[in-house]
mmCIF file of C-alpha atoms (C1' of nucleotides) in Angstrom:
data_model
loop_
_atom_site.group_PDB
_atom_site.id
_atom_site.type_symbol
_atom_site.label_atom_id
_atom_site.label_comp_id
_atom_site.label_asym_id
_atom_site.label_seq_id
_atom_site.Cartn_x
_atom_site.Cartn_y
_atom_site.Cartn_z
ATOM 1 C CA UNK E 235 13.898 -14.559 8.855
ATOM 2 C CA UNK E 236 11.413 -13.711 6.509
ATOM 3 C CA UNK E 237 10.173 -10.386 5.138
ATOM 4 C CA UNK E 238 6.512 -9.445 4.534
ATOM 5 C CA UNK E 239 4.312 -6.433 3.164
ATOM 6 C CA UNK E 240 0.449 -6.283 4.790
ATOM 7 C CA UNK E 241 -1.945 -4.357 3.572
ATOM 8 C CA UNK E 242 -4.661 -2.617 5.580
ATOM 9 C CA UNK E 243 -7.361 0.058 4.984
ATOM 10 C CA UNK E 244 -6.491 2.667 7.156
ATOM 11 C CA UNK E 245 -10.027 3.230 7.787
ATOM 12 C CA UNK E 246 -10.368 0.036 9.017
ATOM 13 C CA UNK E 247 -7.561 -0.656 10.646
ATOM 14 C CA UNK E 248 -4.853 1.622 10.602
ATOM 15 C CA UNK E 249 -0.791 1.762 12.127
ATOM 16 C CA UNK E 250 -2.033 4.056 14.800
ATOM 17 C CA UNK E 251 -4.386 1.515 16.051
ATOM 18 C CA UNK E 252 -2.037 -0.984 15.862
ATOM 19 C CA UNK E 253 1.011 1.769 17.955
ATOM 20 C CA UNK E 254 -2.206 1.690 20.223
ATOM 21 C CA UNK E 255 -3.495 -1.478 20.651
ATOM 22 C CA UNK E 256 0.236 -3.207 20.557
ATOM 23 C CA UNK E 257 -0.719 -6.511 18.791
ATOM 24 C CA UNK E 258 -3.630 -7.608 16.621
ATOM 25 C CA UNK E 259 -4.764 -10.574 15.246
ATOM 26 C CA UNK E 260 -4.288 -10.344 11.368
ATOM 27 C CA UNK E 261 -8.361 -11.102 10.690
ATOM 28 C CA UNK E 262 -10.537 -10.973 6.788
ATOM 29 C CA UNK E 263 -7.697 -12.317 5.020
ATOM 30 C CA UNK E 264 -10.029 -14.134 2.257
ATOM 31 C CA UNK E 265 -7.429 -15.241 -0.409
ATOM 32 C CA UNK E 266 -5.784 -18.094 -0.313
ATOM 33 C CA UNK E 267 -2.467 -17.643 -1.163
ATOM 34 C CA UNK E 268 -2.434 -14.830 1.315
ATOM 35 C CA UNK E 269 -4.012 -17.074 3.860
ATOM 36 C CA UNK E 270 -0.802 -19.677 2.794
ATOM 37 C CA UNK E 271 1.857 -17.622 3.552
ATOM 38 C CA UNK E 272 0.172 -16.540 6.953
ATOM 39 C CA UNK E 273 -0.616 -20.658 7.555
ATOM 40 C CA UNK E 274 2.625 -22.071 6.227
ATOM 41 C CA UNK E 275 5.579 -19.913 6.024
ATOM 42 C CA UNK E 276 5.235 -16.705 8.768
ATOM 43 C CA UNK E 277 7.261 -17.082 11.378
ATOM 44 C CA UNK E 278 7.342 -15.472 14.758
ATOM 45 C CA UNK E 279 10.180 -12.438 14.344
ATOM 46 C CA UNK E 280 9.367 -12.097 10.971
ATOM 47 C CA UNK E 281 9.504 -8.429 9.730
ATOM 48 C CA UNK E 282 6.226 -6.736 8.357
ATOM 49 C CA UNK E 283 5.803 -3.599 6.357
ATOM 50 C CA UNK E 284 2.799 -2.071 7.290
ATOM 51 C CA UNK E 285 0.559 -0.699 3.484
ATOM 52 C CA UNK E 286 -2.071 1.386 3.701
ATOM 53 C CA UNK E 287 -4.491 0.681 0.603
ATOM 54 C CA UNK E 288 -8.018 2.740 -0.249
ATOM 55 C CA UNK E 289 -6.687 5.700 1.450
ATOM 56 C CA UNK E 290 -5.748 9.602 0.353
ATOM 57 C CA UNK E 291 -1.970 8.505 0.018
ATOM 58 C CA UNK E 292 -1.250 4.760 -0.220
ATOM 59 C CA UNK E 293 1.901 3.461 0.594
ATOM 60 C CA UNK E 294 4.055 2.097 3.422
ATOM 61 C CA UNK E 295 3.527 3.446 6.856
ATOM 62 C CA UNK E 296 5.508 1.225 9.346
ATOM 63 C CA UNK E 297 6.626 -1.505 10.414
ATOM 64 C CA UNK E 298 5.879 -4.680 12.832
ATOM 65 C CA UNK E 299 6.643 -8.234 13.396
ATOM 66 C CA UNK E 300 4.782 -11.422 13.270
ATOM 67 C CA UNK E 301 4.431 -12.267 17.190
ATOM 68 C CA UNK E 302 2.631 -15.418 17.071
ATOM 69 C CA UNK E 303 2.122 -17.937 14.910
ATOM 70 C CA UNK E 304 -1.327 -18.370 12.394
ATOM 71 C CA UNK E 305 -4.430 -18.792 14.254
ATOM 72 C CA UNK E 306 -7.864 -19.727 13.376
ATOM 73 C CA UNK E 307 -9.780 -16.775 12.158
ATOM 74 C CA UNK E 308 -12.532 -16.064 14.576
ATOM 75 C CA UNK E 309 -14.484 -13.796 12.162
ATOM 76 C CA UNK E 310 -15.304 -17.255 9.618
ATOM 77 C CA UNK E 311 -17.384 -18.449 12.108
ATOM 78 C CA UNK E 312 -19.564 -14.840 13.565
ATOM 79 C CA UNK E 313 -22.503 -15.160 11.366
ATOM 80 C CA UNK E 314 -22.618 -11.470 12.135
ATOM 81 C CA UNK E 315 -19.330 -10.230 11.018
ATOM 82 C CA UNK E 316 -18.611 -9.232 7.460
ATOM 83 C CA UNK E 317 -16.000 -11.854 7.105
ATOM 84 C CA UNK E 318 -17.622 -14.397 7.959
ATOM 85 C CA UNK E 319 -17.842 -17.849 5.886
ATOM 86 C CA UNK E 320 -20.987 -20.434 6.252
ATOM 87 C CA UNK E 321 -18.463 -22.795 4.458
ATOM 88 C CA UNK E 322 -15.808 -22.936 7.342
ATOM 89 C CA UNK E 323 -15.956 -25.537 9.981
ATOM 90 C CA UNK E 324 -14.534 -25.229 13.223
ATOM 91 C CA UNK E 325 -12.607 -28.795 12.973
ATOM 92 C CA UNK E 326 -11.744 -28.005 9.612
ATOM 93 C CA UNK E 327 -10.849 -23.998 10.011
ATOM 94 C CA UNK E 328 -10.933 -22.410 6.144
ATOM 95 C CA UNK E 329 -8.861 -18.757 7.663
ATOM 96 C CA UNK E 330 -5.890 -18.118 9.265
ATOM 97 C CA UNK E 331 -4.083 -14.933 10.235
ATOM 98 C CA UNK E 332 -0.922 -14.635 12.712
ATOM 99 C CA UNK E 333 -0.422 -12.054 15.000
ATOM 100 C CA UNK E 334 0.999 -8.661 14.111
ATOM 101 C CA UNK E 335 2.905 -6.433 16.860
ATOM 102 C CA UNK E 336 3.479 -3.137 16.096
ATOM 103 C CA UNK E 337 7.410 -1.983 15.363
ATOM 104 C CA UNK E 338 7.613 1.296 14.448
ATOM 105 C CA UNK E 339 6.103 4.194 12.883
ATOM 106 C CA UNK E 340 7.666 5.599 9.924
ATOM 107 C CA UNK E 341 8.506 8.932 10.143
ATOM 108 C CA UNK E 342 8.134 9.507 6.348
ATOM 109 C CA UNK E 343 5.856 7.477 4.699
ATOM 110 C CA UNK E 344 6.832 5.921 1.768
ATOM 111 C CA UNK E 345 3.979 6.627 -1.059
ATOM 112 C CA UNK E 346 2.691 4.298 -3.613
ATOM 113 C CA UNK E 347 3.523 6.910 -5.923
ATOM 114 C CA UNK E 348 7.537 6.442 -4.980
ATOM 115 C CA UNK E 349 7.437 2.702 -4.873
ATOM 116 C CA UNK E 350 6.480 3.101 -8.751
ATOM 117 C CA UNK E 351 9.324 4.846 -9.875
ATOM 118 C CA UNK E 352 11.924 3.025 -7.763
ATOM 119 C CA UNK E 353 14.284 1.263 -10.303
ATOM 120 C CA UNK E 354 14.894 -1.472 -7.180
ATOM 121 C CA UNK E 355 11.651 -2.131 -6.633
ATOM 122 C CA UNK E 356 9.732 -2.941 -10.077
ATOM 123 C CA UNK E 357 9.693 -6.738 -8.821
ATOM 124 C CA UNK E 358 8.070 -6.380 -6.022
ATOM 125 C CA UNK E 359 4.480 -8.432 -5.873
ATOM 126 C CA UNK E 360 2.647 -5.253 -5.544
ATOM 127 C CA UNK E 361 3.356 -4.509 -8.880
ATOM 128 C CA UNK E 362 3.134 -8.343 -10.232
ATOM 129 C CA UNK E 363 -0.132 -8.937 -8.077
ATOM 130 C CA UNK E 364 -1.543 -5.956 -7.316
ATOM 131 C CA UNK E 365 -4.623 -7.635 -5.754
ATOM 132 C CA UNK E 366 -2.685 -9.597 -3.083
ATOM 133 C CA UNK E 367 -3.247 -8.505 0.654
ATOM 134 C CA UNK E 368 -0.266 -10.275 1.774
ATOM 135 C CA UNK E 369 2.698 -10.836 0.060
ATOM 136 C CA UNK E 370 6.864 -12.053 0.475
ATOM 137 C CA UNK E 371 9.267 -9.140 -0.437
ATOM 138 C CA UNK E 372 12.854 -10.069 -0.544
ATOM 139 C CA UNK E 373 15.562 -8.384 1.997
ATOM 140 C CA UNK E 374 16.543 -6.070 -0.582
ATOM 141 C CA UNK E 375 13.037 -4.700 -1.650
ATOM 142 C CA UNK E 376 12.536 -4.773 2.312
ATOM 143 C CA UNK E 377 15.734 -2.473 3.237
ATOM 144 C CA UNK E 378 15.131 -0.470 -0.050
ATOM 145 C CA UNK E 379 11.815 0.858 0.917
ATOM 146 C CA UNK E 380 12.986 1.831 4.272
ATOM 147 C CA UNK E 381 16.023 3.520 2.698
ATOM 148 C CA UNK E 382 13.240 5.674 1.199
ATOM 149 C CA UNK E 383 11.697 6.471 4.293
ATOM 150 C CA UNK E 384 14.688 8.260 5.644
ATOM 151 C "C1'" DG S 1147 -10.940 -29.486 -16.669
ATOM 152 C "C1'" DC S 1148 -12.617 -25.508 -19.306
ATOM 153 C "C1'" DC S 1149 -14.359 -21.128 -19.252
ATOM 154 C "C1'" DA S 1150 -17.942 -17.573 -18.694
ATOM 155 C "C1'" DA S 1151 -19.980 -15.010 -15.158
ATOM 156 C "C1'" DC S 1152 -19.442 -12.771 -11.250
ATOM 157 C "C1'" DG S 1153 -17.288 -10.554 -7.170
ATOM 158 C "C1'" DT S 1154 -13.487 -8.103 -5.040
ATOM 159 C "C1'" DT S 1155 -9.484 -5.237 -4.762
ATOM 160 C "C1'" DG S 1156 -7.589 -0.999 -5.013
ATOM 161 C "C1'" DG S 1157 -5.622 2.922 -7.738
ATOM 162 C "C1'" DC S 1158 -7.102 6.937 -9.774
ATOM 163 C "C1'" DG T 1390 -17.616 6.307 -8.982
ATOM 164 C "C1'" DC T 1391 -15.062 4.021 -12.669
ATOM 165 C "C1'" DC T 1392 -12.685 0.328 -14.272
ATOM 166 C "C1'" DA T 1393 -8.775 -3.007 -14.934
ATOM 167 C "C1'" DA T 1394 -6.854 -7.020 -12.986
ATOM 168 C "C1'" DC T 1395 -7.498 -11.053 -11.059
ATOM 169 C "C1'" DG T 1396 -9.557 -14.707 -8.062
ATOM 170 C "C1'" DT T 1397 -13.534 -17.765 -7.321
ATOM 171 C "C1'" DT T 1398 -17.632 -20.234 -8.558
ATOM 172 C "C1'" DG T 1399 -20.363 -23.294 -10.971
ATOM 173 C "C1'" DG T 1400 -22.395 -25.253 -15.270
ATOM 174 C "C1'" DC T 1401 -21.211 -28.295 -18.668
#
DNA sequence: GCCAACGTTGGC
DNA sequence: GCCAACGTTGGC
């Protein structure tokens, strides 16, 4: 079992849509090393913290669970679709995402601004590599940040 | 393979 | 809207 933080723009895609919709392919993942760990190392009942970025108040705002395995991203090949790549091939697909299925909402969000200051969580890749969209956290940086949703 | 230019992310 | 950090591209 692995542990994973996502990040989304609310205003984009947000946890409501996802405690609405149920499950949602992870699409517009354009780096690879995000793209890696969705191709290569997700598994299916793999815990996800849900990170709202480019928002009033970003932070963590739930939880989910990778519910199937990394797919194709449809969005390379849609000429039309903001994501889209003339460099990916069908036979040769350049994106991946898995599938995401919402968890839970957090009752109390747990702000960027906390994260910071959290002695336990200076490690964590969102401090190391602020600029990745998907990254590992370990089970401790995982249970930690939902210790400070309570 | 180096590195400058450029684009994107994302907090503030 | 600004800007720092960082990833990607492409010339050489």
């Amino acid at each position: 079992m692995n542990y994973w933080l996502m990040k989304t723009e609310p205003g984009e895609f947000s946890i409501d849509d996802l405690k609405r919709i149920k499950e949602e392919p992870w699409t517009g993942v354009r780096n690879y090393q995000a793209r890696n760990y969705m191709r290569d190392t997700m598994a299916v009942g793999d815990a996800v913290l849900i990170y709202h970025s480019s928002c009033e108040v970003p932070g963590v705002y739930g939880m989910a669970k990778v519910s199937h395995l990394a797919e194709p991203d449809a969005a390379q090949f849609d000429p039309k679709s903001k994501y889209y790549d003339a460099k990916a091939r069908r036979e040769a697909p350049r994106w991946w995402g898995v599938r995401v299925r919402f968890v839970k909402k957090l009752a109390v969000p747990v702000p960027l601004s906390v994260l910071k200051k959290d002695k336990k969580l200076q490690k964590m890749f969102l401090f190391t590599n602020g600029r990745l969209s998907v990254g590992a956290v370990t089970k401790a940086e995982y249970e930690r940040i939902l210790a400070l949703a309570r």
